[in-house]
Tab-separated table of C-alpha atoms in Angstrom:
chain	number	residue	atom	x	y	z
A	1	UNK	CA	-21.403	16.397	5.806
A	2	UNK	CA	-23.514	17.777	2.926
A	3	UNK	CA	-21.864	21.210	3.250
A	4	UNK	CA	-18.390	19.668	3.140
A	5	UNK	CA	-19.210	17.708	-0.007
A	6	UNK	CA	-20.689	20.806	-1.627
A	7	UNK	CA	-17.573	22.785	-0.722
A	8	UNK	CA	-15.290	20.258	-2.439
A	9	UNK	CA	-17.492	20.211	-5.535
A	10	UNK	CA	-17.279	23.985	-5.780
A	11	UNK	CA	-13.498	23.726	-5.836
A	12	UNK	CA	-13.589	21.420	-8.868
A	13	UNK	CA	-14.045	22.809	-12.384
A	14	UNK	CA	-16.731	21.584	-14.755
A	15	UNK	CA	-15.434	18.518	-16.599
A	16	UNK	CA	-16.435	16.175	-19.391
A	17	UNK	CA	-18.439	13.062	-18.529
A	18	UNK	CA	-15.504	10.983	-19.794
A	19	UNK	CA	-13.640	12.053	-16.630
A	20	UNK	CA	-16.482	11.313	-14.202
A	21	UNK	CA	-15.681	8.649	-11.627
A	22	UNK	CA	-18.998	6.888	-12.267
A	23	UNK	CA	-18.026	6.595	-15.928
A	24	UNK	CA	-14.591	5.280	-14.973
A	25	UNK	CA	-16.256	2.568	-12.870
A	26	UNK	CA	-17.724	0.915	-15.964
A	27	UNK	CA	-14.496	1.331	-17.929
A	28	UNK	CA	-12.449	-0.245	-15.138
A	29	UNK	CA	-14.944	-3.100	-14.717
A	30	UNK	CA	-14.716	-3.771	-18.442
A	31	UNK	CA	-10.912	-3.507	-18.442
A	32	UNK	CA	-10.530	-6.077	-15.689
A	33	UNK	CA	-13.153	-8.310	-17.276
A	34	UNK	CA	-11.336	-8.331	-20.629
A	35	UNK	CA	-7.974	-9.191	-19.081
A	36	UNK	CA	-9.422	-12.146	-17.171
A	37	UNK	CA	-11.421	-13.238	-20.218
A	38	UNK	CA	-8.421	-13.601	-22.517
A	39	UNK	CA	-6.317	-15.255	-19.817
A	40	UNK	CA	-8.877	-17.901	-18.881
A	41	UNK	CA	-10.606	-18.340	-22.245
A	42	UNK	CA	-7.976	-17.529	-24.880
A	43	UNK	CA	-4.920	-19.630	-23.996
A	44	UNK	CA	-3.480	-17.697	-21.057
A	45	UNK	CA	-2.787	-14.461	-22.941
A	46	UNK	CA	-3.274	-11.109	-21.216
A	47	UNK	CA	-5.327	-8.439	-22.953
A	48	UNK	CA	-4.034	-5.524	-20.868
A	49	UNK	CA	-1.036	-6.709	-18.857
A	50	UNK	CA	1.502	-6.460	-21.665
A	51	UNK	CA	4.345	-6.720	-19.145
A	52	UNK	CA	3.134	-10.241	-18.406
A	53	UNK	CA	2.968	-10.981	-22.131
A	54	UNK	CA	6.528	-9.713	-22.598
A	55	UNK	CA	7.787	-11.978	-19.794
A	56	UNK	CA	6.015	-15.041	-21.220
A	57	UNK	CA	7.075	-14.216	-24.779
A	58	UNK	CA	10.722	-13.784	-23.847
A	59	UNK	CA	10.734	-16.958	-21.749
A	60	UNK	CA	9.337	-19.006	-24.607
A	61	UNK	CA	11.644	-17.490	-27.212
A	62	UNK	CA	14.716	-18.199	-25.088
A	63	UNK	CA	13.696	-21.837	-24.648
A	64	UNK	CA	13.152	-22.277	-28.370
A	65	UNK	CA	9.344	-22.364	-28.209
A	66	UNK	CA	8.893	-19.927	-31.057
A	67	UNK	CA	5.266	-20.685	-31.849
A	68	UNK	CA	4.304	-20.297	-28.185
A	69	UNK	CA	6.246	-17.037	-27.987
A	70	UNK	CA	4.441	-15.596	-30.994
A	71	UNK	CA	1.155	-16.163	-29.176
A	72	UNK	CA	2.245	-13.399	-26.775
A	73	UNK	CA	4.043	-11.201	-29.302
A	74	UNK	CA	0.984	-10.588	-31.473
A	75	UNK	CA	-1.143	-9.083	-28.642
A	76	UNK	CA	1.765	-6.802	-27.717
A	77	UNK	CA	1.934	-5.503	-31.290
A	78	UNK	CA	-1.867	-5.192	-31.391
A	79	UNK	CA	-1.792	-3.124	-28.202
A	80	UNK	CA	0.727	-0.721	-29.748
A	81	UNK	CA	-1.413	-0.490	-32.885
A	82	UNK	CA	-4.512	0.228	-30.791
A	83	UNK	CA	-2.806	3.188	-29.121
A	84	UNK	CA	-1.734	4.500	-32.527
A	85	UNK	CA	-5.201	4.151	-34.058
A	86	UNK	CA	-6.929	5.806	-31.068
A	87	UNK	CA	-4.510	8.720	-31.247
A	88	UNK	CA	-5.107	9.171	-34.976
A	89	UNK	CA	-8.888	9.048	-34.461
A	90	UNK	CA	-8.606	11.749	-31.800
A	91	UNK	CA	-6.605	13.998	-34.107
A	92	UNK	CA	-9.009	13.514	-37.021
A	93	UNK	CA	-12.359	13.671	-35.200
A	94	UNK	CA	-11.584	15.753	-32.098
A	95	UNK	CA	-13.982	18.510	-33.128
A	96	UNK	CA	-16.704	16.309	-34.608
A	97	UNK	CA	-20.193	17.611	-33.766
A	98	UNK	CA	-22.287	14.535	-34.659
A	99	UNK	CA	-20.790	12.264	-32.014
A	100	UNK	CA	-17.908	12.681	-29.570
A	101	UNK	CA	-14.753	10.943	-30.783
A	102	UNK	CA	-14.505	9.039	-27.482
A	103	UNK	CA	-17.990	7.653	-28.020
A	104	UNK	CA	-16.997	6.604	-31.524
A	105	UNK	CA	-14.102	4.599	-30.129
A	106	UNK	CA	-16.330	3.013	-27.498
A	107	UNK	CA	-18.831	1.998	-30.180
A	108	UNK	CA	-16.023	0.472	-32.235
A	109	UNK	CA	-14.811	-1.404	-29.149
A	110	UNK	CA	-18.274	-2.782	-28.489
A	111	UNK	CA	-18.629	-4.033	-32.062
A	112	UNK	CA	-15.286	-5.817	-32.251
A	113	UNK	CA	-15.645	-7.359	-28.786
A	114	UNK	CA	-19.100	-8.594	-29.750
A	115	UNK	CA	-17.500	-10.283	-32.779
A	116	UNK	CA	-14.890	-11.924	-30.515
A	117	UNK	CA	-17.687	-13.755	-28.697
A	118	UNK	CA	-18.398	-15.729	-31.883
A	119	UNK	CA	-14.792	-16.821	-32.448
A	120	UNK	CA	-14.143	-20.508	-31.705
A	121	UNK	CA	-11.141	-21.777	-29.748
A	122	UNK	CA	-9.308	-22.397	-33.016
A	123	UNK	CA	-9.175	-18.586	-33.360
A	124	UNK	CA	-7.881	-17.911	-29.837
A	125	UNK	CA	-4.806	-16.012	-31.018
A	126	UNK	CA	-6.850	-13.720	-33.278
A	127	UNK	CA	-9.388	-13.179	-30.495
A	128	UNK	CA	-6.656	-12.223	-28.011
A	129	UNK	CA	-5.143	-9.844	-30.558
A	130	UNK	CA	-8.495	-8.104	-31.094
A	131	UNK	CA	-9.160	-7.741	-27.362
A	132	UNK	CA	-5.650	-6.317	-26.810
A	133	UNK	CA	-6.267	-3.842	-29.627
A	134	UNK	CA	-9.563	-2.862	-27.998
A	135	UNK	CA	-7.979	-2.406	-24.567
A	136	UNK	CA	-5.255	-0.201	-26.014
A	137	UNK	CA	-7.806	2.063	-27.676
A	138	UNK	CA	-9.640	2.367	-24.366
A	139	UNK	CA	-6.580	3.173	-22.263
A	140	UNK	CA	-5.427	5.769	-24.802
A	141	UNK	CA	-8.865	7.380	-25.050
A	142	UNK	CA	-9.774	7.618	-21.365
A	143	UNK	CA	-6.787	8.940	-19.464
A	144	UNK	CA	-8.216	11.111	-16.697
A	145	UNK	CA	-10.584	10.712	-13.761
A	146	UNK	CA	-11.668	14.039	-12.252
A	147	UNK	CA	-8.564	15.631	-13.767
A	148	UNK	CA	-6.089	12.986	-12.538
A	149	UNK	CA	-4.204	10.828	-15.024
A	150	UNK	CA	-5.123	7.159	-14.703
A	151	UNK	CA	-5.494	3.911	-16.665
A	152	UNK	CA	-8.799	2.023	-16.896
A	153	UNK	CA	-7.259	-1.233	-18.128
A	154	UNK	CA	-4.296	-1.791	-15.793
A	155	UNK	CA	-3.338	-1.223	-12.149
A	156	UNK	CA	0.379	-0.558	-11.699
A	157	UNK	CA	0.280	3.155	-12.546
A	158	UNK	CA	-2.891	3.691	-10.507
A	159	UNK	CA	-1.358	1.916	-7.532
A	160	UNK	CA	1.757	4.079	-7.689
A	161	UNK	CA	-0.205	7.314	-8.084
A	162	UNK	CA	-2.726	6.423	-5.385
A	163	UNK	CA	-0.053	5.475	-2.875
A	164	UNK	CA	1.933	8.634	-3.650
A	165	UNK	CA	-1.203	10.745	-3.086
A	166	UNK	CA	-1.874	8.935	0.186
A	167	UNK	CA	1.695	9.577	1.292
A	168	UNK	CA	1.218	13.251	0.464
A	169	UNK	CA	-1.950	13.366	2.537
A	170	UNK	CA	-0.231	11.732	5.522
A	171	UNK	CA	2.512	14.357	5.317
A	172	UNK	CA	0.556	17.503	4.327
A	173	UNK	CA	-3.003	16.697	5.460
A	174	UNK	CA	-4.558	18.220	2.343
A	175	UNK	CA	-8.086	16.865	1.602
A	176	UNK	CA	-7.382	17.083	-2.140
A	177	UNK	CA	-4.609	14.492	-1.791
A	178	UNK	CA	-6.867	12.074	0.071
A	179	UNK	CA	-9.594	12.492	-2.539
A	180	UNK	CA	-7.046	11.831	-5.274
A	181	UNK	CA	-5.882	8.639	-3.537
A	182	UNK	CA	-9.456	7.433	-3.144
A	183	UNK	CA	-10.132	7.904	-6.853
A	184	UNK	CA	-7.113	5.756	-7.739
A	185	UNK	CA	-7.873	3.036	-5.196
A	186	UNK	CA	-11.507	3.076	-6.301
A	187	UNK	CA	-10.496	2.437	-9.921
A	188	UNK	CA	-8.245	-0.436	-8.784
A	189	UNK	CA	-11.100	-1.918	-6.758
A	190	UNK	CA	-13.508	-1.921	-9.710
A	191	UNK	CA	-10.824	-3.273	-12.047
A	192	UNK	CA	-10.255	-6.141	-9.596
A	193	UNK	CA	-14.004	-6.677	-9.318
A	194	UNK	CA	-14.302	-6.863	-13.097
A	195	UNK	CA	-11.350	-9.264	-13.284
A	196	UNK	CA	-12.857	-11.517	-10.628
A	197	UNK	CA	-16.193	-11.613	-12.399
A	198	UNK	CA	-14.545	-12.086	-15.776
A	199	UNK	CA	-12.371	-14.954	-14.578
A	200	UNK	CA	-15.117	-16.892	-12.858
A	201	UNK	CA	-17.724	-16.328	-15.556
A	202	UNK	CA	-15.233	-17.213	-18.298
A	203	UNK	CA	-14.502	-20.527	-16.630
A	204	UNK	CA	-18.220	-21.234	-16.336
A	205	UNK	CA	-19.591	-19.965	-19.647
A	206	UNK	CA	-16.650	-19.693	-22.050
A	207	UNK	CA	-16.039	-17.426	-25.003
A	208	UNK	CA	-19.499	-15.793	-25.172
A	209	UNK	CA	-19.083	-14.101	-21.792
A	210	UNK	CA	-17.114	-11.241	-23.375
A	211	UNK	CA	-20.523	-9.795	-24.260
A	212	UNK	CA	-20.834	-8.651	-20.642
A	213	UNK	CA	-17.875	-6.358	-21.315
A	214	UNK	CA	-19.776	-5.011	-24.315
A	215	UNK	CA	-22.680	-4.199	-21.992
A	216	UNK	CA	-20.427	-2.337	-19.565
A	217	UNK	CA	-18.946	-0.265	-22.373
A	218	UNK	CA	-22.433	0.448	-23.698
A	219	UNK	CA	-23.367	1.987	-20.331
A	220	UNK	CA	-20.309	4.243	-20.582
A	221	UNK	CA	-21.229	5.126	-24.178
A	222	UNK	CA	-24.754	6.170	-23.153
A	223	UNK	CA	-23.561	8.118	-20.115
A	224	UNK	CA	-21.365	10.274	-22.326
A	225	UNK	CA	-24.362	11.838	-24.018
A	226	UNK	CA	-24.353	14.014	-20.923
A	227	UNK	CA	-21.343	16.070	-21.882
A	228	UNK	CA	-20.526	17.966	-18.683
A	229	UNK	CA	-20.310	17.179	-14.965
A	230	UNK	CA	-19.637	19.333	-11.935
C-alpha cells in the first residue's frame, strides 16, 4: 500500500500549499459554515448559494415584496464585487514577496468576518452582504485542489466534476480519475460538515458563532507559510 501511494505522489508535480487537500478541508469547512450562519442567523439569506438568493429575490419582486427582495439582491451584488476585488488584488500583488497575495485575502476575510460577529440583528442585511463578499473573495482566490478546478464555498460544480470523474473511472479504469473524484467528493463532505456545524451552532449561540469560521480560515492562513507540497 505504501509503495502504491508513493508511486502516485511521484506522478504529481510539486504544488503550492493553497492547492493541498488538507488546506482545502479548512476552506470548505469555513465555506459551509458561513452559508449556514447567514441562513440561520441573518434572516434566511445565503452567503454562497447565490442561485438560491436569485430565486428568492425574483419571487419576492414578482409578488411586490420589494423590500424583501432587496434583502437577497444586495448579497448577490456583494458576491460579484468580492470576485472583482479578489481578482484585482491578485493582479496587483501576485508577485509580492512579503506575504502571499492569497494569505492577504485570507487575513482580510478573517478581519471582516470577526467584525460581523459584533453586528446586532438590526444589521442583518449588512452582515449578510459582508459574508457574501468574503465568500466570493475566497472562491475566486482558491480555485484548485491538487491541480483540479473546484469551489470551496459551493457544491454544484464539485458534484458535477466529481461524478464526471467517477464515470470516467468506471469506463476507463484510470486511477487518476478515481483520485480526482475522491478529491471532489471529499470537498463536498467537508463543506456539508461545516454547514451542519454552522447551522446547529448558529441556532444555539447566535451571531457570535461566525468566529469559528475565522478560526478555520486562520488555520489555512498559517498552513500557507509552507509554500510547496509534493
